[in-house]
Amino acid sequence: MTSIGGAGTSGMVDWNLAVATATRLVRPGPEVTRDEARDVVAELRRHAKASEQHVRAYTRMLPEGSDHQETPVLVVDRAGWIRANVAGFRELLTPLLGKMQERRSGNPGSAVLGAVGGKVTGVELGMLLSFLASRILGQYETFAPATRELPAGPDGGGRLLLVAPNIVHVERELDVDPHDFRLWVCLHEETHRTQFTAVPWLRDHLQGEIQAFLSATDVDPGTVVERLREAAQTLVGGRPEAEEGEPSPSFVELVQTPEQREILGRLTAVMSLLEGHADHVMDGVGPDVVPSVAEIREKFQQRRARGASRLDLALRKLLGLDAKLRQYRDGERFVRAVVDQVGMDGFNRVWTSPNTLPTKSEIATPADWIARVHRRADS
C-alpha cells in the first residue's frame, strides 16, 4: 500500500490505516468489462476537455495565467478517490493535529495513548470515507498535495477527480443516456475547476476560513467529551428550542464553538455559491449540448432528495450532508435570481474580492446582495 505523504502515522491519525480501512470496506463498483471500463475512462476525459470551452463561454470566466493547464483531470476508481481525499484531509488537518498533539504531549502515557488513538481515528476516518466513496461522482480538490499516483496543480493546489464507477452506477440506476449523463456531470465539475482557476484569490480565502474554523476547535479533551455528550442527548431527545419547520442541527454543527458557528456561516455561504453556480451553469449549458438534460435533471433531483435508504438518510443527517443538499438548492436560486436581474457580467462581480461574496443571509435574499454590491459600485 502506498504511504500517504510519507509516514503512515502522523501523531493523532494513522493515515495509512484510514486508507486501508476505507479501501477494505468500500462497496465494489458496478460490473463492467475491461473494454467497457476503458471506453468510460476515455469518454470522461473527452467530455472533461469539451466542458472547458462550454463552461468558459457560458460563465465568461477565463483562467488567469497558465496554471489551469497544469491542473490535472483524473479519472479514478473508488480506491483512488479515497487515497486522494486522505491526502487532502492530512494537508488541511495537520495544523490542528499538531496543536492537539502539543496539548497532550505533557500527559503521562501520552505516547501510548497517541498510538492507540491514532489507530482508532484512522479506522473511524476510513469508515466515513468508505461510505462517501461510493456516492461521489466528481470532485474538484482545492487542496490537493501531489503524490506519486495522484498529480496535482502547482503549489499543491487543484485537481479534478471523476469517479468512473460511481458515474456508471448512477447512470444505470437512473436509466438515462450514459453519454449525456457523463457530459452533464463533467459540466458541473468543470465549473468548479473554472471557479478556482479564474479567481486566483478564492483558494487562499477558502483555506484561510477553514484553518480559522479548525483553529477555533476546543482541544481540551474534557470539553470535547462534554460537547459530544450534549450533542448525543440533543440528537436522541430532539431539539425543543427549534422552531417548527426549522431543520435540526447535524452532529457536526452541535460540536462547534460560537466562533466556529460564525465562521461556518461564511463558509456555508461560499459553498452555497459555488455549488449553486455549478448547478446553474450545468443547466444553462445543458440544453445546447446534452439532448436529454431535462430527463437527467428531473431524475437526478429525485435521487438527491430521497437518498438511497433509511440508513443513508440517517448518515446524511448525522454528518451534515443534508446541509449540502440545501446548498445546491439555495445557491442555485441565488445565482438564477442575480443573473435574471443584472445579467452574467453583473453576477460575476461576486468574484471581485472576498468582500463581494454573498453572506449567508444574502444567499436567501439575493436582492440584498445586488443592493450592497451593485448600488455601492455604481454610486
XYZ file of C-alpha atoms in Angstrom:
379
model
C 0.000 0.000 0.000
C 1.257 3.473 -0.854
C 2.080 5.648 2.128
C 0.149 8.904 2.253
C 2.596 11.775 2.228
C 5.442 9.856 3.844
C 4.940 8.304 7.262
C 1.842 6.260 7.762
C 1.073 7.676 11.178
C 1.009 11.362 11.976
C 0.533 11.641 15.735
C -3.194 11.538 16.237
C -4.291 9.916 12.959
C -2.940 6.791 11.311
C -3.487 7.954 7.739
C -2.412 4.713 6.087
C -4.814 2.786 8.306
C -7.557 5.167 7.186
C -6.795 4.316 3.549
C -6.613 0.585 4.266
C -9.879 0.614 6.232
C -11.799 2.605 3.646
C -10.463 0.536 0.754
C -11.390 -2.697 2.520
C -14.904 -1.572 3.468
C -15.973 0.309 0.340
C -18.579 -1.456 -1.748
C -17.487 -2.853 -5.102
C -18.428 -0.857 -8.156
C -20.776 -1.939 -10.956
C -19.754 -4.845 -13.138
C -18.120 -3.737 -16.372
C -15.853 -5.477 -18.839
C -12.309 -4.310 -19.388
C -13.286 -2.791 -22.731
C -16.291 -1.018 -21.186
C -14.120 0.429 -18.439
C -11.585 1.654 -20.998
C -14.328 3.306 -23.037
C -15.843 5.030 -19.979
C -12.477 6.474 -18.958
C -11.754 7.717 -22.476
C -15.183 9.300 -22.824
C -14.971 11.073 -19.463
C -11.632 12.553 -20.454
C -13.097 13.797 -23.747
C -16.114 15.280 -22.001
C -13.927 16.971 -19.388
C -11.929 18.636 -22.149
C -15.039 19.690 -24.084
C -16.612 21.057 -20.905
C -13.824 23.616 -20.538
C -14.975 25.598 -23.562
C -18.675 25.195 -22.796
C -18.262 26.477 -19.232
C -15.970 29.380 -20.126
C -18.263 30.558 -22.908
C -21.342 30.487 -20.669
C -19.786 31.960 -17.499
C -17.416 34.386 -19.261
C -14.782 33.326 -16.745
C -11.294 32.740 -18.119
C -8.480 31.140 -16.101
C -5.660 33.530 -15.295
C -2.126 32.685 -16.423
C -1.198 29.151 -17.407
C -1.860 27.375 -14.099
C -5.111 25.907 -15.392
C -3.135 23.951 -17.981
C -1.281 22.252 -15.133
C -4.426 21.411 -13.168
C -4.922 17.714 -13.941
C -8.177 15.922 -14.662
C -8.015 12.398 -13.223
C -10.487 9.591 -13.855
C -10.272 7.393 -10.750
C -11.918 4.413 -9.130
C -13.262 4.426 -5.577
C -9.896 3.493 -4.067
C -8.244 6.342 -5.976
C -10.817 8.798 -4.622
C -10.115 7.535 -1.095
C -6.339 7.995 -1.442
C -6.767 11.488 -2.850
C -9.089 12.593 -0.055
C -6.961 11.174 2.731
C -4.058 13.189 1.323
C -6.280 16.267 1.249
C -7.526 15.723 4.802
C -3.967 15.384 6.009
C -2.988 18.636 4.317
C -5.831 20.568 5.954
C -5.761 18.956 9.390
C -2.007 18.981 10.075
C -2.029 22.368 11.904
C -4.928 21.333 14.155
C -3.477 17.899 14.876
C -0.117 19.433 15.733
C -1.841 21.764 18.175
C -3.676 18.876 19.827
C -0.516 16.792 19.945
C 1.330 19.570 21.767
C -1.508 19.930 24.270
C -1.369 16.233 25.050
C 2.402 15.680 24.982
C 2.907 16.546 28.658
C 0.398 13.994 29.928
C 1.638 10.680 31.384
C 1.345 7.827 28.916
C 0.686 10.214 26.052
C 2.853 8.229 23.640
C 0.856 5.041 24.178
C -2.454 6.874 24.110
C -1.368 8.667 20.954
C -0.555 5.461 19.132
C -3.830 3.831 20.130
C -5.853 6.969 19.482
C -4.243 7.425 16.080
C -5.305 3.958 15.019
C -8.840 4.432 16.342
C -9.152 7.738 14.492
C -7.687 6.174 11.368
C -10.329 3.444 11.437
C -13.127 5.968 12.047
C -11.956 8.165 9.174
C -11.687 5.096 6.973
C -15.266 4.086 7.784
C -16.527 7.564 6.892
C -14.633 7.593 3.594
C -15.873 4.118 2.690
C -19.424 5.460 2.980
C -18.708 8.522 0.836
C -16.516 6.815 -1.761
C -19.434 5.086 -3.464
C -21.521 8.279 -3.634
C -19.249 10.978 -5.055
C -19.491 11.402 -8.837
C -16.831 14.046 -9.199
C -14.854 16.490 -7.115
C -12.576 19.435 -7.653
C -9.938 19.013 -4.975
C -8.971 22.524 -3.986
C -6.279 21.429 -1.529
C -4.522 18.590 -3.256
C -0.932 17.679 -2.376
C 0.682 15.729 -5.192
C 1.524 12.075 -4.598
C 3.290 9.558 -6.808
C -0.043 8.206 -8.046
C -2.082 11.416 -7.967
C -0.570 14.528 -9.568
C -1.842 17.967 -8.627
C -1.606 21.553 -9.753
C 1.304 23.855 -8.863
C 1.920 24.661 -5.187
C -0.278 21.782 -4.035
C -3.471 23.216 -5.445
C -6.040 21.719 -7.701
C -7.035 18.540 -9.414
C -10.342 17.383 -10.824
C -11.453 13.854 -9.950
C -14.107 11.968 -11.899
C -15.119 8.740 -10.138
C -15.895 6.430 -13.051
C -17.615 3.515 -11.239
C -19.980 5.872 -9.411
C -20.929 7.663 -12.611
C -21.677 4.346 -14.302
C -23.663 3.163 -11.271
C -25.881 6.267 -11.200
C -26.491 6.416 -14.946
C -27.672 2.800 -14.794
C -29.772 3.411 -11.691
C -31.481 6.410 -13.293
C -31.794 4.648 -16.649
C -30.610 7.710 -18.587
C -28.480 8.091 -21.696
C -24.947 7.326 -20.447
C -23.161 9.641 -22.889
C -25.391 12.590 -21.981
C -25.101 11.876 -18.265
C -21.304 11.744 -18.353
C -21.107 15.098 -20.121
C -23.654 16.569 -17.688
C -21.509 15.520 -14.705
C -18.368 16.907 -16.352
C -20.052 20.291 -16.878
C -20.750 20.572 -13.144
C -17.249 19.601 -12.072
C -15.539 21.705 -14.736
C -17.434 24.720 -13.396
C -15.741 24.177 -10.028
C -12.377 23.906 -11.762
C -13.062 27.165 -13.603
C -14.122 28.919 -10.393
C -10.745 28.319 -8.794
C -8.552 28.822 -11.857
C -10.322 32.043 -12.899
C -10.475 33.516 -9.378
C -6.912 33.266 -8.026
C -7.690 34.561 -4.528
C -10.529 32.088 -3.911
C -8.386 29.138 -2.877
C -6.382 31.117 -0.293
C -9.546 32.718 1.066
C -11.282 29.375 1.493
C -8.191 27.824 3.053
C -7.946 30.726 5.497
C -11.561 30.301 6.562
C -11.144 26.550 7.034
C -7.952 26.990 9.045
C -9.666 29.612 11.210
C -12.531 27.158 11.778
C -10.106 24.409 12.778
C -8.031 26.730 14.971
C -11.165 27.618 16.932
C -11.680 23.948 17.809
C -11.724 23.339 21.531
C -8.859 20.893 22.052
C -9.397 20.278 25.756
C -10.409 16.583 25.960
C -12.846 17.150 28.828
C -14.632 19.912 26.976
C -14.785 17.851 23.804
C -16.295 14.894 25.705
C -18.892 17.170 27.287
C -19.750 18.684 23.913
C -20.150 15.226 22.406
C -22.406 14.202 25.281
C -24.598 17.267 24.748
C -24.706 16.520 21.046
C -25.786 12.939 21.642
C -28.511 13.997 24.079
C -29.834 16.578 21.637
C -29.897 14.109 18.777
C -31.692 11.498 20.856
C -34.098 13.831 22.635
C -34.864 16.181 19.780
C -34.399 19.918 19.828
C -37.134 21.509 21.913
C -35.981 25.063 21.273
C -36.143 24.675 17.497
C -38.969 26.446 15.765
C -41.493 24.387 13.893
C -40.171 23.596 10.436
C -36.600 24.581 11.340
C -34.090 21.822 10.475
C -32.382 20.300 13.490
C -28.591 20.653 13.563
C -26.236 17.920 12.451
C -23.750 16.263 14.766
C -21.023 18.385 13.155
C -22.910 21.603 13.920
C -23.565 20.626 17.522
C -19.907 20.286 18.479
C -18.950 23.773 17.315
C -17.900 26.728 19.428
C -19.674 30.092 18.940
C -16.669 31.361 16.956
C -16.838 28.321 14.719
C -20.534 28.878 14.068
C -19.759 32.387 12.828
C -17.046 31.091 10.508
C -19.326 28.274 9.391
C -21.933 30.823 8.347
C -19.408 32.397 5.972
C -18.228 29.018 4.714
C -21.812 27.898 4.131
C -22.465 30.994 2.034
C -19.351 30.400 -0.094
C -20.114 26.721 -0.593
C -23.729 27.514 -1.477
C -22.466 29.989 -4.065
C -20.003 27.523 -5.590
C -22.436 24.608 -5.702
C -25.367 26.712 -6.883
C -23.234 28.314 -9.592
C -22.161 24.869 -10.831
C -25.772 23.689 -10.951
C -26.849 26.858 -12.748
C -24.101 26.503 -15.364
C -24.846 22.819 -15.819
C -28.491 23.616 -16.547
C -27.650 26.657 -18.672
C -25.209 24.841 -20.927
C -27.092 21.558 -20.855
C -29.923 22.224 -23.350
C -27.413 23.078 -26.100
C -25.069 20.123 -25.659
C -26.950 17.468 -23.628
C -30.088 16.402 -25.546
C -31.713 14.580 -22.633
C -30.798 17.151 -19.949
C -34.402 17.661 -18.773
C -34.890 13.959 -18.081
C -31.491 13.667 -16.383
C -32.112 16.696 -14.186
C -35.531 15.532 -13.052
C -34.392 12.007 -12.202
C -31.218 13.206 -10.518
C -33.081 15.718 -8.356
C -35.436 12.964 -7.211
C -32.457 10.797 -6.334
C -30.800 13.608 -4.374
C -33.943 14.277 -2.399
C -34.854 10.772 -1.355
C -31.436 9.223 -0.617
C -30.707 5.561 -1.193
C -32.128 4.131 2.021
C -33.173 4.908 5.580
C -29.586 4.269 6.706
C -28.326 6.636 4.025
C -30.730 9.336 5.198
C -29.657 8.850 8.817
C -25.975 9.080 7.956
C -26.553 12.139 5.781
C -28.225 13.859 8.728
C -25.559 12.795 11.212
C -22.715 14.030 9.010
C -24.450 17.198 7.904
C -24.711 16.072 4.280
C -28.337 17.178 4.114
C -26.978 20.704 4.524
C -25.064 20.186 1.306
C -28.316 19.392 -0.481
C -29.724 22.696 0.750
C -26.594 24.416 -0.562
C -27.304 23.177 -4.076
C -30.894 24.379 -3.913
C -30.361 27.711 -2.152
C -27.211 28.560 -4.084
C -28.801 27.882 -7.462
C -31.772 30.084 -6.555
C -29.374 32.888 -5.606
C -27.389 32.638 -8.843
C -30.503 32.431 -11.008
C -32.102 35.445 -9.317
C -28.966 37.576 -9.645
C -28.366 36.632 -13.292
C -32.009 37.392 -14.080
C -31.667 40.845 -12.522
C -28.185 42.005 -13.571
C -27.006 39.504 -16.191
C -23.987 37.195 -16.157
C -21.458 40.037 -16.146
C -23.295 41.613 -13.243
C -23.303 38.323 -11.375
C -19.562 37.911 -11.979
C -18.907 40.862 -9.683
C -19.253 38.222 -6.968
C -15.712 37.107 -7.844
C -14.142 40.565 -7.364
C -12.885 40.018 -3.800
C -13.848 38.301 -0.534
C -15.896 41.417 0.273
C -18.202 40.821 -2.690
C -19.022 37.241 -1.757
C -22.607 36.867 -0.529
C -23.312 36.429 3.148
C -25.443 33.567 4.380
C -28.461 35.881 4.659
C -27.842 37.282 1.162
C -27.928 33.772 -0.280
C -31.523 33.655 0.955
C -32.303 37.213 -0.223
C -30.380 37.900 -3.469
C -31.832 41.405 -3.725
C -29.796 42.372 -0.655
C -26.568 41.285 -2.353
C -27.488 43.207 -5.511
C -28.227 46.299 -3.452
C -24.980 46.048 -1.491
C -22.591 45.224 -4.327
C -24.127 46.909 -7.360
C -25.511 50.110 -5.868
C -22.283 50.707 -3.956
C -20.176 50.083 -7.060
C -22.417 52.166 -9.316
C -22.820 55.127 -6.940
